[in-house]
CSV table of C-alpha atoms in Angstrom, one decimal:
chain,number,residue,atom,x,y,z
A,1,MET,CA,-36.0,-35.4,24.3
A,2,THR,CA,-35.1,-31.8,23.9
A,3,LYS,CA,-31.8,-31.0,22.2
A,4,ASN,CA,-29.7,-28.2,23.6
A,5,ASN,CA,-27.5,-26.8,20.7
A,6,GLY,CA,-26.7,-23.4,22.2
A,7,LEU,CA,-23.3,-22.0,22.3
A,8,THR,CA,-21.2,-23.0,25.3
A,9,GLU,CA,-20.0,-19.4,25.9
A,10,GLY,CA,-23.6,-18.0,26.0
A,11,PRO,CA,-25.8,-16.4,23.4
A,12,ASP,CA,-23.7,-13.2,23.2
A,13,GLY,CA,-20.3,-14.8,22.9
A,14,ILE,CA,-17.1,-13.6,24.6
A,15,VAL,CA,-15.9,-10.1,24.1
A,16,TYR,CA,-12.2,-9.2,24.7
A,17,THR,CA,-10.1,-6.1,24.4
A,18,ALA,CA,-6.7,-5.8,22.6
A,19,ARG,CA,-4.0,-3.2,22.2
A,20,LEU,CA,-3.4,-1.6,18.9
A,21,PRO,CA,0.3,-0.9,18.2
A,22,LEU,CA,-0.5,2.6,16.9
A,23,SER,CA,-0.1,6.1,18.3
A,24,SER,CA,-2.9,8.2,19.7
A,25,ALA,CA,-2.1,10.9,17.1
A,26,THR,CA,-3.0,8.6,14.3
A,27,LEU,CA,-6.3,7.7,16.0
A,28,ASN,CA,-7.1,11.4,16.6
A,29,TYR,CA,-6.2,12.2,13.0
A,30,LEU,CA,-8.6,9.7,11.6
A,31,ALA,CA,-11.3,10.6,14.1
A,32,THR,CA,-11.0,14.3,13.0
A,33,LEU,CA,-11.4,13.2,9.4
A,34,ILE,CA,-14.6,11.3,10.2
A,35,ARG,CA,-16.0,14.2,12.2
A,36,GLY,CA,-15.4,16.6,9.4
A,37,HIS,CA,-17.0,14.2,6.9
A,38,CYS,CA,-20.1,13.7,9.1
A,39,LYS,CA,-20.4,17.5,9.3
A,40,LYS,CA,-20.0,17.9,5.6
A,41,ILE,CA,-22.7,15.3,4.7
A,42,GLY,CA,-25.0,16.5,7.5
A,43,SER,CA,-24.9,13.2,9.5
A,44,ARG,CA,-26.0,14.4,12.9
A,45,TRP,CA,-26.0,11.0,14.7
A,46,ARG,CA,-24.2,7.7,14.5
A,47,THR,CA,-24.3,4.6,16.6
A,48,LEU,CA,-20.8,5.2,18.0
A,49,PRO,CA,-18.7,8.4,18.4
A,50,ALA,CA,-16.0,9.2,15.8
A,51,GLY,CA,-13.2,8.2,18.1
A,52,LYS,CA,-14.7,4.7,18.6
A,53,ILE,CA,-15.3,4.3,14.9
A,54,ALA,CA,-11.7,5.3,14.1
A,55,GLY,CA,-10.5,2.7,16.6
A,56,ILE,CA,-12.6,0.0,14.9
A,57,VAL,CA,-11.3,1.0,11.4
A,58,LEU,CA,-7.7,0.9,12.6
A,59,ALA,CA,-8.2,-2.5,14.1
A,60,VAL,CA,-9.4,-3.8,10.7
A,61,LEU,CA,-6.5,-2.2,8.8
A,62,ARG,CA,-3.7,-2.9,11.3
A,63,CYS,CA,-4.6,-6.3,12.7
A,64,ASP,CA,-6.9,-7.6,9.9
A,65,GLN,CA,-9.7,-8.1,12.4
A,66,ARG,CA,-12.9,-9.4,10.8
A,67,PRO,CA,-15.7,-6.8,10.7
A,68,GLY,CA,-18.2,-9.4,12.0
A,69,ASP,CA,-16.1,-10.0,15.1
A,70,LEU,CA,-15.7,-6.2,15.8
A,71,ALA,CA,-19.4,-5.7,15.1
A,72,GLY,CA,-20.5,-8.2,17.8
A,73,GLY,CA,-18.2,-6.7,20.4
A,74,ASN,CA,-19.5,-3.1,19.7
A,75,GLY,CA,-23.2,-3.7,19.3
A,76,VAL,CA,-23.5,-2.9,15.6
A,77,HIS,CA,-24.1,-4.9,12.5
A,78,ARG,CA,-21.3,-6.3,10.3
A,79,THR,CA,-22.3,-4.2,7.3
A,80,THR,CA,-22.1,-1.1,9.4
A,81,VAL,CA,-18.5,-1.8,10.2
A,82,THR,CA,-17.7,-2.6,6.6
A,83,ARG,CA,-19.3,0.7,5.6
A,84,TRP,CA,-17.3,2.6,8.2
A,85,VAL,CA,-14.1,1.0,6.9
A,86,ARG,CA,-14.9,1.9,3.3
A,87,GLU,CA,-15.7,5.5,4.2
A,88,ALA,CA,-12.5,6.0,6.3
A,89,VAL,CA,-10.3,4.4,3.6
A,90,GLY,CA,-11.8,6.8,1.0
A,91,LEU,CA,-11.2,9.8,3.2
A,92,LEU,CA,-7.6,8.8,3.7
A,93,ALA,CA,-6.9,7.9,0.1
A,94,ALA,CA,-8.1,11.3,-1.0
A,95,ARG,CA,-5.2,12.8,0.9
A,96,ALA,CA,-2.5,10.6,-0.6
A,97,PRO,CA,0.3,12.6,-2.3
A,98,ARG,CA,0.3,12.9,-6.1
A,99,LEU,CA,3.3,12.0,-8.2
A,100,ASP,CA,3.9,15.4,-9.8
A,101,ARG,CA,3.6,17.3,-6.5
A,102,VAL,CA,5.9,14.8,-4.8
A,103,LEU,CA,8.7,15.1,-7.4
A,104,LYS,CA,8.4,19.0,-7.4
A,105,LYS,CA,8.7,19.0,-3.6
A,106,ILE,CA,11.8,16.8,-3.6
A,107,ALA,CA,13.4,19.0,-6.3
A,108,ARG,CA,12.6,22.2,-4.3
A,109,SER,CA,14.1,20.8,-1.2
A,110,GLY,CA,17.4,20.1,-3.0
A,111,GLY,CA,17.1,16.4,-3.5
A,112,GLY,CA,18.6,14.8,-6.5
A,113,VAL,CA,17.4,11.1,-6.5
A,114,VAL,CA,14.6,9.0,-5.3
A,115,LEU,CA,14.4,5.2,-4.8
A,116,LEU,CA,12.2,3.1,-7.0
A,117,ASP,CA,10.9,-0.4,-6.4
A,118,GLY,CA,7.9,-2.6,-6.9
A,119,SER,CA,6.1,-5.2,-4.6
A,120,LEU,CA,3.4,-7.7,-5.0
A,121,ILE,CA,0.4,-7.6,-2.7
A,122,ARG,CA,-1.1,-11.1,-2.4
A,123,THR,CA,-4.8,-11.5,-3.1
A,124,ARG,CA,-7.2,-14.4,-2.6
A,125,ARG,CA,-7.4,-16.7,-5.5
A,126,ARG,CA,-10.8,-16.3,-7.3
A,127,THR,CA,-12.5,-18.6,-9.8
A,128,GLY,CA,-13.0,-17.8,-13.5
A,129,SER,CA,-10.8,-16.3,-16.2
A,130,GLU,CA,-10.9,-12.8,-14.7
A,131,ASN,CA,-8.4,-13.8,-12.1
A,132,ARG,CA,-5.8,-15.3,-14.4
A,133,LYS,CA,-4.3,-11.8,-15.0
A,134,ASN,CA,-3.6,-11.5,-11.3
A,135,TYR,CA,-1.3,-14.5,-11.3
A,136,SER,CA,2.4,-13.5,-11.0
A,137,GLY,CA,4.7,-16.0,-12.7
A,138,LYS,CA,7.6,-14.3,-10.9
A,139,SER,CA,6.2,-14.8,-7.4
A,140,LYS,CA,4.1,-17.9,-8.2
A,141,CYS,CA,1.0,-16.6,-6.5
A,142,HIS,CA,-2.0,-14.3,-7.2
A,143,GLY,CA,-1.5,-10.7,-6.4
A,144,LEU,CA,-1.5,-7.1,-7.4
A,145,LEU,CA,1.7,-5.1,-8.4
A,146,VAL,CA,2.3,-1.8,-6.7
A,147,ILE,CA,5.2,0.6,-7.6
A,148,ALA,CA,6.5,3.0,-5.0
A,149,LEU,CA,8.9,5.9,-4.6
A,150,THR,CA,10.8,6.7,-1.4
A,151,ASP,CA,13.4,9.2,-0.4
A,152,ASP,CA,17.0,8.3,0.4
A,153,LYS,CA,15.9,7.5,4.0
A,154,GLY,CA,13.2,5.1,3.0
A,155,ARG,CA,10.2,7.3,3.7
A,156,LEU,CA,7.4,6.5,1.3
A,157,LEU,CA,6.6,9.4,-1.1
A,158,TRP,CA,4.1,7.9,-3.6
A,159,VAL,CA,2.5,4.6,-4.6
A,160,SER,CA,1.0,3.8,-8.0
A,161,ALA,CA,-2.3,2.2,-8.8
A,162,ALA,CA,-2.5,-1.5,-8.1
A,163,ARG,CA,-2.2,-3.5,-11.3
A,164,PRO,CA,-2.7,-7.2,-12.1
A,165,GLY,CA,0.1,-9.4,-10.9
A,166,ARG,CA,1.2,-10.5,-14.3
A,167,THR,CA,2.1,-6.9,-15.2
A,168,SER,CA,5.9,-6.3,-15.3
A,169,GLU,CA,7.4,-3.5,-13.3
A,170,ILE,CA,8.6,-1.7,-16.4
A,171,THR,CA,5.2,-1.8,-18.0
A,172,ALA,CA,3.6,-0.3,-14.8
A,173,CYS,CA,6.2,2.5,-14.7
A,174,ARG,CA,5.5,3.3,-18.4
A,175,HIS,CA,1.8,3.5,-17.8
A,176,ASP,CA,2.5,6.3,-15.2
A,177,HIS,CA,5.1,8.0,-17.6
A,178,LEU,CA,7.5,7.8,-14.7
A,179,THR,CA,10.7,8.6,-16.6
A,180,ASP,CA,9.2,11.6,-18.3
A,181,ARG,CA,8.0,13.0,-15.0
A,182,LEU,CA,11.4,12.4,-13.4
A,183,ARG,CA,13.2,14.3,-16.2
A,184,ALA,CA,10.6,17.2,-16.0
A,185,ALA,CA,11.4,17.5,-12.3
A,186,GLY,CA,15.2,17.2,-12.8
A,187,LEU,CA,15.4,14.1,-10.6
A,188,GLY,CA,16.8,10.6,-11.1
A,189,ALA,CA,15.7,7.2,-9.6
A,190,ILE,CA,17.8,4.3,-8.3
A,191,ALA,CA,16.2,0.9,-9.0
A,192,ASP,CA,17.1,-2.8,-9.0
A,193,LEU,CA,17.8,-5.1,-11.9
A,194,GLY,CA,14.1,-5.6,-12.5
A,195,PHE,CA,13.9,-2.1,-14.1
A,196,VAL,CA,16.8,-2.6,-16.6
A,197,GLY,CA,15.5,-1.2,-19.9
A,198,LEU,CA,13.0,1.2,-18.4
A,199,ASP,CA,15.0,4.3,-19.4
A,200,ASP,CA,15.3,4.0,-23.1
A,201,SER,CA,16.7,7.6,-23.6
A,202,GLY,CA,19.5,8.4,-26.0
A,203,PRO,CA,23.1,7.7,-25.2
A,204,ASP,CA,23.9,11.4,-24.8
A,205,ALA,CA,21.0,12.1,-22.4
A,206,ASP,CA,21.4,11.8,-18.6
A,207,PRO,CA,19.7,8.6,-17.3
A,208,ALA,CA,16.5,9.1,-15.4
A,209,VAL,CA,16.6,5.6,-13.9
A,210,ILE,CA,19.9,4.2,-12.6
A,211,THR,CA,20.2,0.4,-12.4
A,212,GLY,CA,23.0,-2.1,-11.9
A,213,TYR,CA,24.6,-4.4,-14.4
A,214,LYS,CA,23.0,-7.7,-15.4
A,215,ALA,CA,25.1,-10.7,-16.2
A,216,ALA,CA,24.3,-13.0,-19.1
A,217,ARG,CA,25.4,-16.6,-20.0
A,218,ASN,CA,28.1,-15.5,-22.4
A,219,ARG,CA,29.0,-12.3,-20.6
A,220,GLN,CA,30.2,-12.3,-17.0
A,221,LEU,CA,30.4,-9.2,-14.9
A,222,THR,CA,33.7,-7.5,-14.4
A,223,ARG,CA,35.1,-6.7,-11.0
A,224,GLY,CA,34.2,-3.0,-11.4
A,225,GLN,CA,30.6,-3.9,-12.4
A,226,LYS,CA,30.2,-6.1,-9.3
A,227,LEU,CA,31.5,-3.3,-7.1
A,228,SER,CA,29.0,-0.9,-8.8
A,229,ASN,CA,26.1,-3.3,-8.1
A,230,LYS,CA,27.2,-3.6,-4.5
A,231,ALA,CA,27.3,0.1,-4.0
A,232,LEU,CA,23.8,0.6,-5.7
A,233,ALA,CA,22.4,-2.2,-3.5
A,234,ALA,CA,23.6,-0.4,-0.4
A,235,VAL,CA,22.1,2.9,-1.6
A,236,ARG,CA,18.7,1.5,-2.4
A,237,ALA,CA,18.3,-0.6,0.7
A,238,PRO,CA,16.1,2.0,2.5
A,239,VAL,CA,13.3,1.4,-0.1
A,240,GLU,CA,12.8,-2.1,1.3
A,241,HIS,CA,12.3,-0.5,4.7
A,242,GLY,CA,9.5,1.7,3.2
A,243,PHE,CA,7.7,-1.3,1.9
A,244,ALA,CA,8.2,-3.1,5.3
A,245,HIS,CA,6.4,-0.2,7.0
A,246,LEU,CA,3.6,-0.3,4.5
A,247,LYS,CA,3.1,-4.1,4.9
A,248,ASN,CA,2.9,-3.8,8.7
A,249,TRP,CA,-0.7,-3.2,8.0
A,250,ARG,CA,-1.9,-6.8,8.1
A,251,VAL,CA,-4.9,-6.1,5.9
A,252,LEU,CA,-2.3,-6.4,3.1
A,253,THR,CA,-1.3,-9.9,4.1
A,254,LYS,CA,-3.9,-11.2,1.6
A,255,VAL,CA,-6.5,-8.9,0.1
A,256,ARG,CA,-9.8,-10.7,0.2
A,257,THR,CA,-12.0,-7.9,-1.1
A,258,ASP,CA,-12.5,-6.7,-4.7
A,259,PRO,CA,-9.1,-6.1,-6.3
A,260,LYS,CA,-10.4,-2.9,-7.8
A,261,TRP,CA,-10.6,-1.5,-4.3
A,262,ALA,CA,-6.9,-2.2,-3.7
A,263,THR,CA,-5.6,1.1,-5.1
A,264,THR,CA,-7.7,3.1,-2.7
A,265,LEU,CA,-6.7,0.8,0.2
A,266,VAL,CA,-2.9,1.1,-0.5
A,267,ARG,CA,-3.1,4.9,-0.9
A,268,ALA,CA,-5.0,5.2,2.4
A,269,LEU,CA,-2.4,3.0,4.2
A,270,LEU,CA,0.3,5.3,2.7
A,271,VAL,CA,-1.1,8.2,4.5
A,272,LEU,CA,-1.4,6.3,7.8
A,273,THR,CA,2.2,4.9,7.4
A,274,ASN,CA,3.7,8.4,6.9
A,275,ARG,CA,2.0,9.7,10.0
A,276,GLU,CA,3.2,6.8,12.0
A,277,VAL,CA,6.8,6.9,10.8
A,278,SER,CA,7.1,10.7,11.0
A,279,ARG,CA,5.7,11.1,14.6
């Protein structure tokens, strides 16, 4: 008796098309980068044109499509799709804004403050002691901490390197010398209570980081302090919108790749997010 264990949908599987919630300008921008990179490295021929490659890369980043699924529908190998994604992410990350240049640009345009916040990007739990540093006791999950600056309208200006989830927000800011760079540019930052203690300047110096008041067991907040916290919360609300735009890229739902690649990935998504928001 011969067994028939073939797939019910046929040997080639089922191929479907889906709509990407992105603008054609973003697709054309990424395709232009890929064409320029191919010309630079002398790559005369590829299996698919640059526009098609850009669409595949955006499907991976925006909808978290598996490279193997996209490879089967486009007649290429899974490793080829993975290589295209890594290449495009590297090209985008190289165009991410730098902290010093961003602060100088805000100062030249007449801005006085930026909004500061941090967010945890969840990662897959890995075995071994190397992953223990990625566990965040605050969020009770494994992830990587990212610090971001936005303007007063919530447009993302800069993102830091992705650090282990156990890192505190204050420690991450001190690694980047954020307060010194803010003072050098003549700017201030508005942050939440998680950044209390970051600005350890003298009492006579102007604060570089403005935070609210934190209550204690033996010290309740006064009515004026509560009103001040409420006003600061209203001012810094747009920074949450900036993170929301960034996390619309579903590849950040749970990073399954090497955490060392997360910094490049987040900075590449920053470039794409700014192009989508500003169009």
